[in-house]
Amino acid sequence: EKDGHDWFMRKEIFEQPRAVADSLLGRRTREGALHLDEMRLSDQELRDVDKIIIIAAGTSFYAGMVAKYAIEHWCRIPVEVELSSEFRYRDPILDYSTLVVAISQSGETADTLQAIRHARTQRSKVLAICNTNGSTIPRESDAVIYTHAGPEIGVASTKGFLTQLVACYLLALYLAQVKGTRYGDEIAEVMSQLEEMPGHIETVLSRADDVYALAADHVGTRSVLFLGRHAGYPVALEGALKLKELAYIHAEGFAAGELKHGPIALIEQDLPVLCVVPPRGRDQLHDKMLSGIQEVRARGARTICLAEEGDDSITSYADVLVRLPRVPVLLQPLVAVVPLQLFACELATQMGHDVDQPRNLAKSVTVE
Ligand code: M6R
């Protein structure tokens, strides 16, 4: 049942190309337009949306952070992302023109369920992004986009996360289509880029042995930092969460630009710092990230850089270089998170931990 893998988690990591492909299947009409068949909100209802609040917990929250960047960029609709547990008990401002998007792999997370119940009492429409057919959150929502990851057994979310990202991109592109904020050919181009992602994820997985060797070097490490910017920031947070929950190692993710506002004080000799390097582009993201990497390295950190193929600027600042396929910045989380999943899974395994059932954790958290 684990397809020859030692853990469900590892099996699920390797299923990601298929899970992403399945989540993209049948989303385009013959004319090339995007359609989301389970979406029960009318185009007019979506055109009336003037604010989106995304609520989720844990890894699903990080998918929501990526969604914010995508939706705001492609659709020009303001998006807030909030932890379900915070949202529910702070009297949030909601009305009929606010769309609440609840992201939950299990569809049973109590914090998220209470949050959507509250949103509906305030007349907001709720759209669920969920992996579990017939679970409570989609049942209590106005609309749903199902992810097609298949059952996720490992407590740590992996293919659940990647398919949530795909659903978020689809939602963003669909809103752009309905609202007319992007031309059809731009949407078709991003769809084609998304359809290439399973192949790119395969490429990353084919180099798993290099990541395993890296993990072996870190047995006994007490603390690891993760840095990212833009869509790479939630990836850094997710990399840190994986390491905490599986290897029980202290790990923290930071927005690279925040370093000088405090966290850089943590840097000491040989501290491993995993850096998610944005693709080179017209913006300044890449160069800004590079200077962050230089700063931590100058203070003795051991830099492990995830950077796209052909990015030579990084070579002299990386103690270890993990290559990623060249993809657009907004889609980079789909490839960048994979080495971090492999790293945490392997490191925890080498430390003798149960990767599928980490201590103190449950697969779905049905208490608030
Ligand atoms: O089922 P959900 O997506 O609502 O679960 C949310 C979190 O509990 C979940 O992502 C958790 O953080 C995972 N263990 C992370 O790997």
Coordinates of C-alpha atoms and ligand atoms in Angstrom, one line a residue:
E1 CA 0.0 0.0 0.0
K2 CA 3.0 2.3 0.3
D3 CA 4.1 1.4 -3.2
G4 CA 7.5 0.2 -2.0
H5 CA 8.2 3.3 0.0
D6 CA 9.0 3.2 3.7
W7 CA 6.5 5.9 4.7
F8 CA 3.2 7.1 3.4
M9 CA 4.7 10.6 3.5
R10 CA 7.4 9.7 1.1
K11 CA 4.9 7.9 -1.2
E12 CA 2.8 11.0 -1.2
I13 CA 5.7 13.3 -2.0
F14 CA 6.4 11.1 -5.0
E15 CA 2.8 11.2 -6.0
Q16 CA 2.8 14.9 -6.4
P17 CA 3.3 15.1 -10.2
R18 CA 0.2 13.0 -10.7
A19 CA -1.8 14.8 -8.0
V20 CA -1.0 18.2 -9.7
A21 CA -1.8 16.8 -13.1
D22 CA -5.1 15.4 -11.8
S23 CA -6.0 18.7 -10.2
L24 CA -5.6 20.5 -13.6
L25 CA -7.5 17.9 -15.6
G26 CA -10.6 19.0 -17.4
R27 CA -10.4 22.7 -16.4
R28 CA -10.4 24.1 -20.0
T29 CA -13.3 24.1 -22.5
R30 CA -12.7 23.2 -26.1
E31 CA -12.5 27.0 -26.8
G32 CA -9.7 27.3 -24.3
A33 CA -11.6 29.1 -21.6
L34 CA -11.2 28.1 -18.0
H35 CA -14.1 26.4 -16.3
L36 CA -14.5 25.1 -12.7
D37 CA -17.4 22.7 -12.9
E38 CA -18.0 22.3 -9.2
M39 CA -18.0 26.1 -8.6
R40 CA -21.5 26.9 -7.5
L41 CA -21.2 30.7 -7.6
S42 CA -22.4 32.5 -10.6
D43 CA -20.2 34.8 -12.7
Q44 CA -22.3 37.7 -11.5
E45 CA -21.8 36.8 -7.9
L46 CA -18.0 36.6 -8.5
R47 CA -18.0 39.9 -10.3
D48 CA -19.7 41.5 -7.2
V49 CA -16.8 40.4 -5.0
D50 CA -14.7 43.3 -3.9
K51 CA -12.7 41.7 -1.1
I52 CA -11.4 38.2 -0.4
I53 CA -10.5 36.8 3.0
I54 CA -8.7 33.5 2.9
I55 CA -8.9 31.5 6.1
A56 CA -6.9 28.3 6.9
A57 CA -4.6 26.7 9.4
G58 CA -1.1 25.3 9.2
T59 CA 0.2 24.3 5.8
S60 CA -3.2 25.3 4.2
F61 CA -2.6 28.8 5.5
Y62 CA 0.7 28.9 3.6
A63 CA -1.2 27.9 0.4
G64 CA -3.4 30.9 1.2
M65 CA -0.4 33.2 1.3
V66 CA 0.6 32.2 -2.1
A67 CA -3.0 32.6 -3.3
K68 CA -3.0 36.2 -2.1
Y69 CA 0.0 37.1 -4.3
A70 CA -1.6 35.4 -7.3
I71 CA -5.1 36.8 -6.9
E72 CA -4.0 40.4 -6.2
H73 CA -1.6 40.2 -9.2
W74 CA -3.9 38.7 -11.7
C75 CA -7.3 40.0 -10.5
R76 CA -6.6 43.2 -8.6
I77 CA -9.0 42.2 -5.8
P78 CA -7.7 42.9 -2.3
V79 CA -7.0 39.7 -0.4
E80 CA -6.4 39.2 3.3
V81 CA -5.1 35.8 4.6
E82 CA -5.8 34.9 8.2
L83 CA -5.4 32.0 10.5
S84 CA -8.9 30.5 11.1
S85 CA -8.3 30.5 14.9
E86 CA -7.6 34.3 14.8
F87 CA -10.3 35.2 12.4
R88 CA -13.1 33.7 14.3
Y89 CA -12.6 35.5 17.6
R90 CA -11.7 39.1 16.5
D91 CA -15.0 40.4 15.1
P92 CA -13.8 40.6 11.4
I93 CA -15.5 43.0 9.0
L94 CA -17.6 41.0 6.5
D95 CA -20.5 41.6 4.2
Y96 CA -22.2 40.2 1.1
S97 CA -19.5 41.5 -1.2
T98 CA -16.7 39.7 0.7
L99 CA -15.8 36.2 -0.5
V100 CA -14.4 34.0 2.2
V101 CA -12.1 31.2 0.9
A102 CA -11.6 28.4 3.3
I103 CA -8.7 26.1 2.5
S104 CA -8.7 22.7 4.2
Q105 CA -7.2 19.4 3.1
S106 CA -9.4 17.4 5.5
G107 CA -12.5 19.5 5.4
E108 CA -12.9 18.9 9.1
T109 CA -10.5 21.4 10.8
A110 CA -12.6 22.8 13.7
D111 CA -11.0 26.3 13.7
T112 CA -11.8 26.7 10.0
L113 CA -15.3 25.3 10.3
Q114 CA -16.2 27.7 13.1
A115 CA -14.7 30.5 11.0
I116 CA -16.9 29.8 7.9
R117 CA -20.0 29.4 10.1
H118 CA -19.3 32.8 11.4
A119 CA -18.7 34.3 7.9
R120 CA -22.0 32.9 6.7
T121 CA -23.9 34.5 9.6
Q122 CA -22.5 37.8 8.3
R123 CA -23.9 37.2 4.8
S124 CA -20.5 36.5 3.1
K125 CA -20.3 33.8 0.5
V126 CA -17.9 30.9 1.4
L127 CA -15.9 29.0 -1.1
A128 CA -14.1 25.9 0.1
I129 CA -10.9 24.5 -1.4
C130 CA -10.8 20.9 -0.1
N131 CA -9.4 17.5 -0.8
T132 CA -12.1 15.4 1.0
N133 CA -15.4 14.8 -0.8
G134 CA -18.4 15.3 1.3
S135 CA -16.5 16.5 4.4
T136 CA -18.1 19.1 6.6
I137 CA -16.4 22.3 5.4
P138 CA -17.4 21.9 1.7
R139 CA -20.9 20.8 2.8
E140 CA -21.3 24.0 4.8
S141 CA -19.9 26.3 2.1
D142 CA -21.7 28.0 -0.9
A143 CA -19.2 26.7 -3.4
V144 CA -16.2 24.3 -3.6
I145 CA -13.2 23.6 -5.6
Y146 CA -12.0 20.1 -4.9
T147 CA -8.3 19.3 -5.1
H148 CA -7.6 15.9 -6.5
A149 CA -4.7 14.7 -4.4
G150 CA -6.3 11.4 -3.4
P151 CA -6.2 10.3 0.2
E152 CA -3.4 11.9 2.2
I153 CA -2.4 9.5 5.0
G154 CA 0.8 11.1 6.4
V155 CA 0.1 13.7 9.1
A156 CA 2.4 16.1 7.3
S157 CA 0.6 17.6 4.3
T158 CA 2.5 17.3 1.1
K159 CA 0.5 16.5 -2.0
G160 CA -2.4 18.2 -0.2
F161 CA -0.4 21.4 -0.2
L162 CA 0.6 21.2 -3.9
T163 CA -2.9 20.6 -5.0
Q164 CA -4.2 23.4 -2.9
L165 CA -1.7 25.7 -4.7
V166 CA -3.1 24.5 -8.0
A167 CA -6.7 25.2 -6.9
C168 CA -5.7 28.7 -5.7
Y169 CA -4.1 29.4 -9.1
L170 CA -7.2 28.1 -10.9
L171 CA -9.4 30.3 -8.7
A172 CA -7.2 33.3 -9.3
L173 CA -7.3 32.8 -13.1
Y174 CA -11.0 32.1 -13.1
L175 CA -11.7 35.4 -11.2
A176 CA -9.4 37.2 -13.7
Q177 CA -11.4 35.7 -16.6
V178 CA -14.8 36.6 -15.1
K179 CA -13.7 40.0 -14.0
G180 CA -11.9 40.6 -17.3
T181 CA -8.7 41.8 -15.6
R182 CA -6.5 39.5 -17.8
Y183 CA -6.9 38.7 -21.5
G184 CA -7.8 35.1 -22.5
D185 CA -4.4 34.5 -24.0
E186 CA -2.6 35.5 -20.9
I187 CA -4.8 33.1 -18.9
A188 CA -4.2 30.4 -21.4
E189 CA -0.4 31.0 -21.1
V190 CA -0.4 30.5 -17.4
M191 CA -2.6 27.4 -17.8
S192 CA 0.1 26.0 -20.2
Q193 CA 2.8 26.8 -17.7
L194 CA 0.8 25.0 -15.0
E195 CA 0.4 22.0 -17.2
E196 CA 4.2 21.8 -17.4
M197 CA 4.5 21.7 -13.7
P198 CA 4.1 17.9 -13.2
G199 CA 7.2 17.4 -15.5
H200 CA 9.1 20.0 -13.5
I201 CA 8.2 18.3 -10.2
E202 CA 9.4 15.0 -11.6
T203 CA 12.7 16.6 -12.4
V204 CA 13.1 17.8 -8.8
L205 CA 12.1 14.3 -7.5
S206 CA 14.7 12.7 -9.8
R207 CA 17.3 14.5 -7.7
A208 CA 16.0 13.3 -4.4
D209 CA 19.3 11.5 -3.5
D210 CA 21.1 14.8 -3.4
V211 CA 18.7 16.1 -0.9
Y212 CA 18.9 12.9 1.2
A213 CA 22.7 13.3 1.3
L214 CA 22.1 16.9 2.5
A215 CA 19.7 15.7 5.2
A216 CA 22.2 13.1 6.4
D217 CA 24.7 15.9 7.0
H218 CA 22.2 17.6 9.3
V219 CA 21.5 14.8 11.7
G220 CA 22.2 16.4 15.1
T221 CA 21.5 20.0 13.9
R222 CA 19.6 21.9 16.6
S223 CA 18.3 24.8 14.6
V224 CA 17.6 25.7 10.9
L225 CA 16.4 28.9 9.4
F226 CA 14.5 29.3 6.1
L227 CA 14.5 32.5 4.1
G228 CA 12.2 33.5 1.2
R229 CA 10.7 36.5 -0.5
H230 CA 7.4 37.0 -2.3
A231 CA 5.9 33.6 -3.2
G232 CA 9.1 32.0 -1.7
Y233 CA 8.2 33.4 1.7
P234 CA 5.3 31.0 2.4
V235 CA 7.6 28.2 1.0
A236 CA 10.2 29.1 3.7
L237 CA 7.5 29.0 6.4
E238 CA 6.3 25.6 5.1
G239 CA 9.9 24.2 5.0
A240 CA 10.3 25.3 8.7
L241 CA 6.9 23.7 9.7
K242 CA 7.8 20.4 8.1
L243 CA 11.1 20.3 10.0
K244 CA 9.4 21.1 13.3
E245 CA 6.6 18.6 13.0
L246 CA 8.7 15.7 11.6
A247 CA 12.2 16.1 12.9
Y248 CA 11.4 18.1 16.1
I249 CA 14.1 20.5 15.2
H250 CA 13.7 24.2 16.0
A251 CA 13.1 25.8 12.6
E252 CA 11.9 29.3 11.6
G253 CA 10.9 30.8 8.3
F254 CA 11.5 34.5 7.6
A255 CA 10.8 37.0 4.9
A256 CA 14.3 37.7 3.7
G257 CA 13.7 41.5 3.9
E258 CA 12.9 41.2 7.6
L259 CA 16.3 39.9 8.5
K260 CA 17.8 43.2 9.3
H261 CA 14.8 44.0 11.5
G262 CA 15.8 41.4 14.1
P263 CA 16.3 37.8 13.0
I264 CA 19.9 38.4 11.7
A265 CA 20.9 38.5 15.3
L266 CA 20.3 34.7 15.4
I267 CA 23.0 34.0 12.8
E268 CA 26.1 32.3 14.2
Q269 CA 28.9 30.2 12.8
D270 CA 27.7 27.2 10.8
L271 CA 23.9 27.8 11.3
P272 CA 22.2 26.2 8.4
V273 CA 20.1 28.7 6.4
L274 CA 17.9 27.4 3.6
C275 CA 17.3 30.1 1.0
V276 CA 14.5 30.0 -1.6
V277 CA 15.9 32.2 -4.3
P278 CA 13.3 33.8 -6.6
P279 CA 13.8 33.3 -10.4
R280 CA 15.7 36.1 -12.1
G281 CA 13.2 38.5 -13.6
R282 CA 12.4 42.1 -14.4
D283 CA 11.7 42.8 -10.7
Q284 CA 14.3 43.2 -8.0
L285 CA 13.3 40.2 -6.0
H286 CA 16.2 38.1 -7.0
D287 CA 18.9 40.7 -6.3
K288 CA 17.3 41.6 -3.0
M289 CA 17.4 38.0 -2.0
L290 CA 21.0 37.7 -3.1
S291 CA 22.0 40.5 -0.8
G292 CA 20.2 38.8 2.1
I293 CA 22.1 35.6 1.4
Q294 CA 25.4 37.6 1.4
E295 CA 24.6 39.1 4.7
V296 CA 23.9 35.9 6.5
R297 CA 26.9 34.2 4.9
A298 CA 29.2 37.1 6.0
R299 CA 28.1 36.3 9.6
G300 CA 29.1 32.6 9.3
A301 CA 25.8 30.9 8.2
R302 CA 26.0 27.8 6.1
T303 CA 23.8 28.8 3.1
I304 CA 21.8 26.1 1.3
C305 CA 20.3 27.8 -1.7
L306 CA 17.4 26.6 -3.9
A307 CA 17.9 28.4 -7.2
E308 CA 16.8 28.0 -10.7
E309 CA 18.9 26.3 -13.4
G310 CA 21.3 28.7 -15.0
D311 CA 21.4 31.2 -12.2
D312 CA 25.1 31.6 -11.8
S313 CA 25.0 34.7 -9.7
I314 CA 24.3 32.5 -6.7
T315 CA 27.2 30.1 -7.0
S316 CA 29.7 31.9 -5.0
Y317 CA 27.3 32.6 -2.1
A318 CA 25.9 29.1 -1.8
D319 CA 27.6 26.5 0.4
V320 CA 25.2 24.0 -1.1
L321 CA 23.2 24.6 -4.3
V322 CA 19.9 22.8 -5.0
R323 CA 18.8 23.4 -8.6
L324 CA 15.1 24.1 -9.4
P325 CA 13.5 24.1 -12.9
R326 CA 13.0 27.6 -14.4
V327 CA 9.4 28.6 -13.8
P328 CA 7.6 31.9 -13.2
V329 CA 7.9 33.4 -9.7
L330 CA 4.2 32.9 -8.8
L331 CA 4.4 29.2 -9.7
Q332 CA 7.8 28.6 -8.1
P333 CA 6.3 27.3 -4.8
L334 CA 5.2 24.1 -6.7
V335 CA 8.8 23.1 -7.3
A336 CA 10.6 24.9 -4.5
V337 CA 8.7 23.2 -1.6
V338 CA 9.5 19.7 -2.9
P339 CA 13.2 19.6 -1.8
L340 CA 12.1 21.0 1.6
Q341 CA 9.6 18.2 2.0
L342 CA 12.2 15.6 1.1
F343 CA 14.7 17.2 3.4
A344 CA 12.4 17.1 6.4
C345 CA 11.2 13.6 5.7
E346 CA 14.7 12.2 5.3
L347 CA 16.2 14.0 8.2
A348 CA 13.4 12.8 10.5
T349 CA 13.7 9.2 9.2
Q350 CA 17.5 9.2 9.8
M351 CA 16.8 10.5 13.3
G352 CA 14.6 7.5 13.9
H353 CA 11.3 9.3 14.1
D354 CA 7.9 8.1 12.9
V355 CA 7.3 10.3 9.9
D356 CA 3.7 9.3 9.3
Q357 CA 2.6 9.8 12.9
P358 CA 4.7 12.6 14.5
R359 CA 4.3 13.0 18.2
N360 CA 1.5 15.1 19.6
L361 CA -0.1 15.6 16.2
A362 CA -3.3 14.4 14.5
K363 CA -4.2 14.4 10.8
S364 CA -7.3 16.4 11.3
V365 CA -7.6 18.8 14.2
T366 CA -11.3 18.5 15.1
V367 CA -11.0 20.5 18.3
E368 CA -10.7 24.3 18.6
Ligands
M6R1 O1 -7.0 19.7 6.9 P1 -6.5 21.1 7.0 O2 -5.9 21.5 5.7 O3 -7.6 22.0 7.5 O4 -5.4 21.1 8.1 C1 -4.7 22.2 8.5 C2 -3.5 21.9 9.3 O5 -3.8 21.3 10.5 C3 -2.5 21.1 8.6 O6 -2.1 21.7 7.4 C4 -1.2 20.8 9.4 O7 -0.5 22.0 9.6 C5 -0.3 19.8 8.8 N1 0.1 18.8 9.8 C6 1.0 20.3 8.2 O8 1.8 19.4 7.7

